[in-house]
Amino acid sequence: MSDESRGDGSIPLMQQLLDSPILLLIIGVASPAIFYTLWGVMEIISIPLAP
Amino acid sequence: MAEFRTCPDTGFKIDLAADKLIKWNAVTAVVFLLVGGLFGLMVALTRWPAVHLLPADLFYLALTAHGLDVLIVWIVFFEVALIYFCACVLLNARMVLPKVAWLGYILMLGGAAITNVAVLSGESSVMFTSYPPMMAAQEFYLGIILFAVGALLACLVFFATIITAKKERTYEGSLPLVVFGAMTATIIAVFTILSGAVILVPTWLWSLDLLANIDTLMYRVIWWGFGHSSQQINVVAQISIWYAIAAILFGAKPLSEKVSRGAFLLYILFLQLASAHHLLVDPGISSEWKIFNTSYALYLAVLASMIHGLTVPGAIEAAQRKKGFNKGLFEWLRKAPWGNPVFSGMFLSLILFGFLGGITGVMMGTEQLNIIIHNTLYVPGHFHGTVVVGTTLAFMAMSYWLVPTLWQKELVFPGLAKWQPYLFGLGMGLVSTFMMGAGTLGVPRRHWDMTFADATLGYDFPAAANLMMGLNGVAAVIGSIGAAIFILNMVGTILWGKAKVPAPAAAAEAPAAPSVTGAATSYGSAGTMEVPGTFVLALIFLTAFILYYFVNWKYLSGVWGLS
Ligand code: HEM
Ligand SMILES: [Cu+2]
């Protein structure tokens, strides 16, 4: 870890994140996919069927 | 190899392929605004009790066409033009994969046409949400799917272009803030389109009889991942435009690049979760899910919006004070170019979006309060406060700059253009307000006849509700005239506008030019936090926000009398 941050000179981690479109794309899709979609779908699937 | 031209006004180096694509997407957008706007006017005139223009079947047809053509087609075509502009022009970059961009354009246009035909032929009056078990003609879903694939290709071109631009070093360091905003919008677009695909493809198969059943609750959850997130693309695009216009007109730099970027990051992380506010009264999903997605997480995104709402006027104030507009709290604002539609449209968008769209959105996104207004006209009232006086007005403001610049033509009706943002902003702001008023009195949305003339059980709304619907009709006419003037000006400028004075003559009086290229295309903060006027505006906003929020809790306690 420390190797990495030294390797990029003095660019702070946060800025490296903000400068990385692909990383942002991944978290921007993952966050709602997990908290909203997956969680929501799991709740619906676990509603018991009427007998 | 890409060929470039140099823009005589701004000095931008513009890739010819990008130039063409930006223009085609923008023009197509405006055409659909015209079509969708006309349907909107017809809907409003039908809901005006004294006019009641359309018969029931045509009302639902018009409502479906209105929602689709303005909310989806107008907005997304304009956004594609916008992200191409940000990626190519603001980064001085060549467009990567222009052929894919054209394929995207054709798919979007073809898809929009197919869905429109399905709606106009009368077999698909399911509203743009198309909740099963209502079933539309299969072309309705197919068209939307094709449209979405086209939009996804545009996102691909955007990412490929900004990544290549970095490799080819067409810009230094971090992305300029406006482009960063466009990237945020595009990221949200990817989630949006994927959600749409996940639910609309099975629904299409269902309409083809290849699938037996679509679970209605599952549909609503995943569809709103698409339907709501697409609204968040609009919010982000509109905010990027606020920053862009502040930079272009004032050379304004954000108060703090870090804070503004951090706010965009909050959007990337949290904004899309708010989709859950559409499901607040749906049974079967837990309160934990509802409250996490619409409160805890969402409030971080609301915080981000308030940051942008503070830092955009703050940036303008800082830039104006630097130029010497230092008297009192508000000289910087009074002496702003209120007669220039680029500015007035942008500033009205900021104010109206905050007060009409923003505050009400937080109220209705609260689980307990939502029940007061659920499925009433309050809901369209709210989103005409976001997507019309916020997004659409911001897009109009941007067009007043973009169209004359890209086409190198003078506006045909500059006198009308001066008034247009006020007319449209005021008219549609009132539409939003009156719909919210009627909704508070219980008038339902998507309803042809609020007198319930042929219903078994009658119901009389208070007279005030009828009055509101009449006033709403009048305001809709005013707003529509505003929209018509905009469209006339854009189409007129492109078709018959006088060519701008050629470069050498213009260059002599162009001290504004370097600021355009400077502030919109580079990294850098204003270097001051001394913006007292903006802080006063922010306090007024917060006071209104808090009062409105708590008044609704009071109101909630009176909704059901308990004895
Ligand atoms: C010419 C200006 C406009 C007028 C007069 C207008 C008026 C209306 C009215 C009266 C409704 C019907 C509410 C109901 O009965 O439920 C409506 C719905 C709607 N409007 Fe507009 N509007 C205009 C522009 C826009 C624009 C520019 C957008 C989006 C960018 C928009 C998006 C929508 C949407 C999404 C609906 C909901 C449709 C549905 O419930 O399925 N409108 N509008
Ligand atoms: Cu929403």
CSV table of N, CA and C and ligand atoms in Angstrom, one decimal, chain B residues 33 36-47 59-60 62-64 66-72 74-75 126-129 231 234 376-377 380-381 383-384 386-389 391-392 396 424 428 431 435 444-448 469 472-473 475-477 479-481 483-484, ligand 1:
chain,number,residue,atom,x,y,z
B,33,LEU,N,-39.0,18.1,-28.3
B,33,LEU,CA,-39.6,19.0,-27.3
B,33,LEU,C,-40.9,19.7,-27.8
B,36,GLY,N,-43.6,16.8,-27.8
B,36,GLY,CA,-44.0,16.4,-26.5
B,36,GLY,C,-44.7,17.6,-25.8
B,37,GLY,N,-44.2,18.8,-26.0
B,37,GLY,CA,-44.8,20.0,-25.4
B,37,GLY,C,-46.2,20.2,-25.9
B,38,LEU,N,-46.5,20.0,-27.2
B,38,LEU,CA,-47.9,20.1,-27.6
B,38,LEU,C,-48.8,19.1,-26.9
B,39,PHE,N,-48.3,17.9,-26.7
B,39,PHE,CA,-49.1,16.9,-26.0
B,39,PHE,C,-49.3,17.4,-24.6
B,40,GLY,N,-48.3,18.0,-24.0
B,40,GLY,CA,-48.4,18.5,-22.6
B,40,GLY,C,-49.5,19.6,-22.5
B,41,LEU,N,-49.5,20.5,-23.5
B,41,LEU,CA,-50.5,21.5,-23.5
B,41,LEU,C,-51.9,20.9,-23.6
B,42,MET,N,-52.1,19.9,-24.4
B,42,MET,CA,-53.4,19.2,-24.6
B,42,MET,C,-53.8,18.6,-23.3
B,43,VAL,N,-52.8,18.0,-22.6
B,43,VAL,CA,-53.2,17.3,-21.3
B,43,VAL,C,-53.6,18.4,-20.3
B,44,ALA,N,-52.9,19.5,-20.2
B,44,ALA,CA,-53.2,20.5,-19.3
B,44,ALA,C,-54.6,21.1,-19.6
B,45,LEU,N,-54.9,21.3,-20.9
B,45,LEU,CA,-56.2,21.8,-21.3
B,45,LEU,C,-57.3,20.8,-21.0
B,46,THR,N,-57.0,19.6,-21.0
B,46,THR,CA,-58.1,18.6,-20.6
B,46,THR,C,-58.3,18.6,-19.1
B,47,ARG,N,-57.3,18.9,-18.4
B,47,ARG,CA,-57.4,18.9,-16.9
B,47,ARG,C,-58.0,20.2,-16.4
B,59,PHE,N,-57.0,11.4,-24.0
B,59,PHE,CA,-56.3,12.0,-22.9
B,59,PHE,C,-55.1,11.1,-22.4
B,60,TYR,N,-55.4,9.8,-22.3
B,60,TYR,CA,-54.4,8.9,-21.8
B,60,TYR,C,-53.3,8.6,-22.9
B,62,ALA,N,-52.4,11.0,-25.1
B,62,ALA,CA,-51.6,12.2,-25.0
B,62,ALA,C,-50.7,12.3,-23.8
B,63,LEU,N,-51.2,11.8,-22.7
B,63,LEU,CA,-50.4,11.8,-21.5
B,63,LEU,C,-49.2,10.8,-21.7
B,64,THR,N,-49.4,9.7,-22.3
B,64,THR,CA,-48.3,8.8,-22.6
B,64,THR,C,-47.3,9.4,-23.5
B,66,HIS,N,-46.8,12.6,-24.1
B,66,HIS,CA,-46.2,13.7,-23.4
B,66,HIS,C,-45.0,13.2,-22.6
B,67,GLY,N,-45.3,12.3,-21.7
B,67,GLY,CA,-44.2,11.8,-20.8
B,67,GLY,C,-43.0,11.2,-21.6
B,68,LEU,N,-43.3,10.4,-22.6
B,68,LEU,CA,-42.2,9.8,-23.3
B,68,LEU,C,-41.4,10.9,-24.1
B,69,ASP,N,-42.1,11.7,-24.8
B,69,ASP,CA,-41.3,12.6,-25.8
B,69,ASP,C,-40.6,13.7,-25.1
B,70,VAL,N,-41.1,14.2,-23.9
B,70,VAL,CA,-40.3,15.2,-23.3
B,70,VAL,C,-39.3,14.6,-22.2
B,71,LEU,N,-39.9,13.7,-21.4
B,71,LEU,CA,-39.0,13.2,-20.3
B,71,LEU,C,-37.9,12.4,-20.9
B,72,ILE,N,-38.2,11.6,-21.9
B,72,ILE,CA,-37.1,10.7,-22.4
B,72,ILE,C,-36.5,11.2,-23.6
B,74,TRP,N,-36.6,14.2,-25.6
B,74,TRP,CA,-36.0,15.5,-25.6
B,74,TRP,C,-34.8,15.6,-24.7
B,75,ILE,N,-35.0,15.1,-23.5
B,75,ILE,CA,-33.9,15.2,-22.5
B,75,ILE,C,-32.7,14.4,-22.9
B,126,VAL,N,-50.3,3.3,-22.0
B,126,VAL,CA,-50.0,2.8,-20.7
B,126,VAL,C,-49.2,3.7,-19.8
B,127,MET,N,-49.1,5.0,-20.3
B,127,MET,CA,-48.2,5.9,-19.6
B,127,MET,C,-46.7,5.5,-19.7
B,128,PHE,N,-45.8,6.4,-19.5
B,128,PHE,CA,-44.4,6.0,-19.8
B,128,PHE,C,-43.9,5.0,-18.8
B,129,THR,N,-44.6,4.9,-17.6
B,129,THR,CA,-44.1,3.9,-16.7
B,129,THR,C,-44.5,2.4,-17.1
B,231,GLN,N,-33.8,10.5,-14.0
B,231,GLN,CA,-34.0,11.9,-13.5
B,231,GLN,C,-32.7,12.5,-12.9
B,234,ASN,N,-30.5,13.9,-15.3
B,234,ASN,CA,-30.9,15.2,-15.6
B,234,ASN,C,-30.4,16.3,-14.6
B,376,THR,N,-51.1,11.8,-6.1
B,376,THR,CA,-51.9,13.0,-6.4
B,376,THR,C,-51.2,13.9,-7.4
B,377,LEU,N,-51.8,14.9,-7.8
B,377,LEU,CA,-51.2,15.9,-8.8
B,377,LEU,C,-50.0,16.6,-8.2
B,380,PRO,N,-46.7,15.2,-10.2
B,380,PRO,CA,-46.3,15.9,-11.4
B,380,PRO,C,-46.0,17.4,-11.0
B,381,GLY,N,-46.6,18.0,-10.1
B,381,GLY,CA,-46.3,19.3,-9.7
B,381,GLY,C,-44.8,19.4,-9.2
B,383,PHE,N,-42.4,17.3,-10.1
B,383,PHE,CA,-41.3,17.0,-11.1
B,383,PHE,C,-41.4,18.0,-12.2
B,384,HIS,N,-42.5,18.8,-12.4
B,384,HIS,CA,-42.3,19.9,-13.3
B,384,HIS,C,-41.4,21.0,-12.7
B,386,THR,N,-38.7,20.1,-11.1
B,386,THR,CA,-37.3,19.6,-11.3
B,386,THR,C,-37.0,19.6,-12.8
B,387,VAL,N,-37.7,18.8,-13.5
B,387,VAL,CA,-37.3,18.4,-14.8
B,387,VAL,C,-37.7,19.5,-15.9
B,388,VAL,N,-38.6,20.4,-15.5
B,388,VAL,CA,-39.0,21.4,-16.5
B,388,VAL,C,-38.3,22.8,-16.1
B,389,VAL,N,-38.7,23.3,-14.9
B,389,VAL,CA,-38.1,24.6,-14.6
B,389,VAL,C,-36.6,24.5,-14.2
B,391,THR,N,-34.2,21.4,-15.2
B,391,THR,CA,-33.4,20.8,-16.3
B,391,THR,C,-33.7,21.5,-17.7
B,392,THR,N,-35.0,21.5,-18.0
B,392,THR,CA,-35.4,22.0,-19.4
B,392,THR,C,-34.9,23.5,-19.5
B,396,MET,N,-32.3,25.0,-22.1
B,396,MET,CA,-32.6,26.2,-23.0
B,396,MET,C,-31.6,27.3,-22.9
B,424,PHE,N,-41.3,31.3,-19.8
B,424,PHE,CA,-41.3,29.8,-19.6
B,424,PHE,C,-41.1,29.5,-18.1
B,428,MET,N,-44.2,27.8,-16.2
B,428,MET,CA,-44.1,26.4,-15.8
B,428,MET,C,-43.9,26.4,-14.3
B,431,VAL,N,-47.4,26.3,-13.2
B,431,VAL,CA,-47.9,25.0,-13.4
B,431,VAL,C,-47.6,24.1,-12.3
B,435,MET,N,-50.3,22.6,-9.6
B,435,MET,CA,-50.5,21.2,-9.5
B,435,MET,C,-50.3,20.7,-8.1
B,444,PRO,N,-56.3,13.6,-7.9
B,444,PRO,CA,-55.4,12.6,-8.3
B,444,PRO,C,-54.6,13.0,-9.6
B,445,ARG,N,-53.4,12.4,-9.8
B,445,ARG,CA,-52.7,12.5,-11.1
B,445,ARG,C,-53.3,11.5,-12.1
B,446,ARG,N,-52.9,11.7,-13.3
B,446,ARG,CA,-53.3,10.8,-14.4
B,446,ARG,C,-54.8,10.5,-14.3
B,447,HIS,N,-55.6,11.5,-14.2
B,447,HIS,CA,-57.0,11.3,-14.1
B,447,HIS,C,-57.8,12.2,-15.0
B,448,TRP,N,-58.7,11.6,-15.8
B,448,TRP,CA,-59.3,12.3,-16.9
B,448,TRP,C,-60.4,13.2,-16.3
B,469,MET,N,-57.1,24.0,-10.8
B,469,MET,CA,-56.9,23.3,-12.1
B,469,MET,C,-57.1,24.3,-13.3
B,472,ASN,N,-54.1,26.4,-13.4
B,472,ASN,CA,-53.0,25.5,-14.0
B,472,ASN,C,-53.1,25.6,-15.5
B,473,GLY,N,-54.3,25.5,-16.0
B,473,GLY,CA,-54.5,25.6,-17.5
B,473,GLY,C,-53.9,26.9,-18.0
B,475,ALA,N,-51.7,28.9,-16.7
B,475,ALA,CA,-50.3,28.9,-16.5
B,475,ALA,C,-49.6,28.0,-17.6
B,476,ALA,N,-50.3,26.9,-17.9
B,476,ALA,CA,-49.7,26.0,-18.9
B,476,ALA,C,-49.7,26.7,-20.3
B,477,VAL,N,-50.7,27.5,-20.6
B,477,VAL,CA,-50.7,28.2,-21.9
B,477,VAL,C,-49.5,29.2,-21.9
B,479,GLY,N,-46.7,29.0,-20.2
B,479,GLY,CA,-45.5,28.2,-20.3
B,479,GLY,C,-45.3,27.7,-21.7
B,480,SER,N,-46.4,27.3,-22.3
B,480,SER,CA,-46.2,26.7,-23.7
B,480,SER,C,-45.8,27.8,-24.7
B,481,ILE,N,-46.3,29.0,-24.5
B,481,ILE,CA,-45.9,30.1,-25.4
B,481,ILE,C,-44.4,30.3,-25.2
B,483,ALA,N,-42.2,28.0,-24.3
B,483,ALA,CA,-41.5,26.9,-25.0
B,483,ALA,C,-41.5,27.1,-26.5
B,484,ALA,N,-42.7,27.6,-27.0
B,484,ALA,CA,-42.8,27.8,-28.5
B,484,ALA,C,-41.8,28.9,-28.9
C,1,HEM,C1,-45.4,22.7,-22.5
C,1,HEM,C2,-45.1,22.6,-21.3
C,1,HEM,C3,-45.7,21.5,-20.4
C,1,HEM,C4,-47.0,21.4,-20.0
C,1,HEM,C5,-48.1,22.4,-20.2
C,1,HEM,C6,-47.1,20.3,-19.1
C,1,HEM,C7,-48.2,19.8,-18.4
C,1,HEM,C8,-48.4,18.6,-17.9
C,1,HEM,C9,-49.6,18.1,-17.3
C,1,HEM,C10,-50.9,18.9,-17.1
C,1,HEM,C11,-49.4,16.8,-16.9
C,1,HEM,C12,-50.5,15.9,-16.4
C,1,HEM,C13,-50.6,15.5,-15.0
C,1,HEM,C14,-51.6,14.4,-14.8
C,1,HEM,O1,-52.7,14.5,-15.2
C,1,HEM,O2,-51.2,13.4,-14.2
C,1,HEM,C15,-48.1,16.5,-17.2
C,1,HEM,C16,-47.5,15.3,-17.0
C,1,HEM,C17,-46.1,15.0,-17.2
C,1,HEM,N1,-45.2,15.9,-17.7
C,1,HEM,FE1,-45.5,17.8,-18.4
C,1,HEM,N2,-45.9,19.7,-19.1
C,1,HEM,C18,-45.0,20.4,-19.9
C,1,HEM,C19,-43.7,20.2,-20.1
C,1,HEM,C20,-43.0,19.0,-19.6
C,1,HEM,C21,-41.6,18.8,-19.8
C,1,HEM,C22,-40.6,19.7,-20.5
C,1,HEM,C23,-41.4,17.6,-19.2
C,1,HEM,C24,-40.1,16.8,-19.1
C,1,HEM,C25,-38.9,17.3,-19.4
C,1,HEM,C26,-42.6,17.1,-18.7
C,1,HEM,C27,-42.7,15.9,-18.1
C,1,HEM,C28,-43.9,15.3,-17.7
C,1,HEM,C29,-44.1,13.9,-17.2
C,1,HEM,C30,-43.0,12.9,-17.1
C,1,HEM,C31,-45.5,13.8,-16.9
C,1,HEM,C32,-46.1,12.5,-16.3
C,1,HEM,C33,-46.8,11.7,-17.3
C,1,HEM,C34,-47.5,10.5,-16.6
C,1,HEM,O3,-48.0,10.7,-15.5
C,1,HEM,O4,-47.4,9.4,-17.2
C,1,HEM,N3,-43.6,18.0,-19.0
C,1,HEM,N4,-47.5,17.6,-17.8
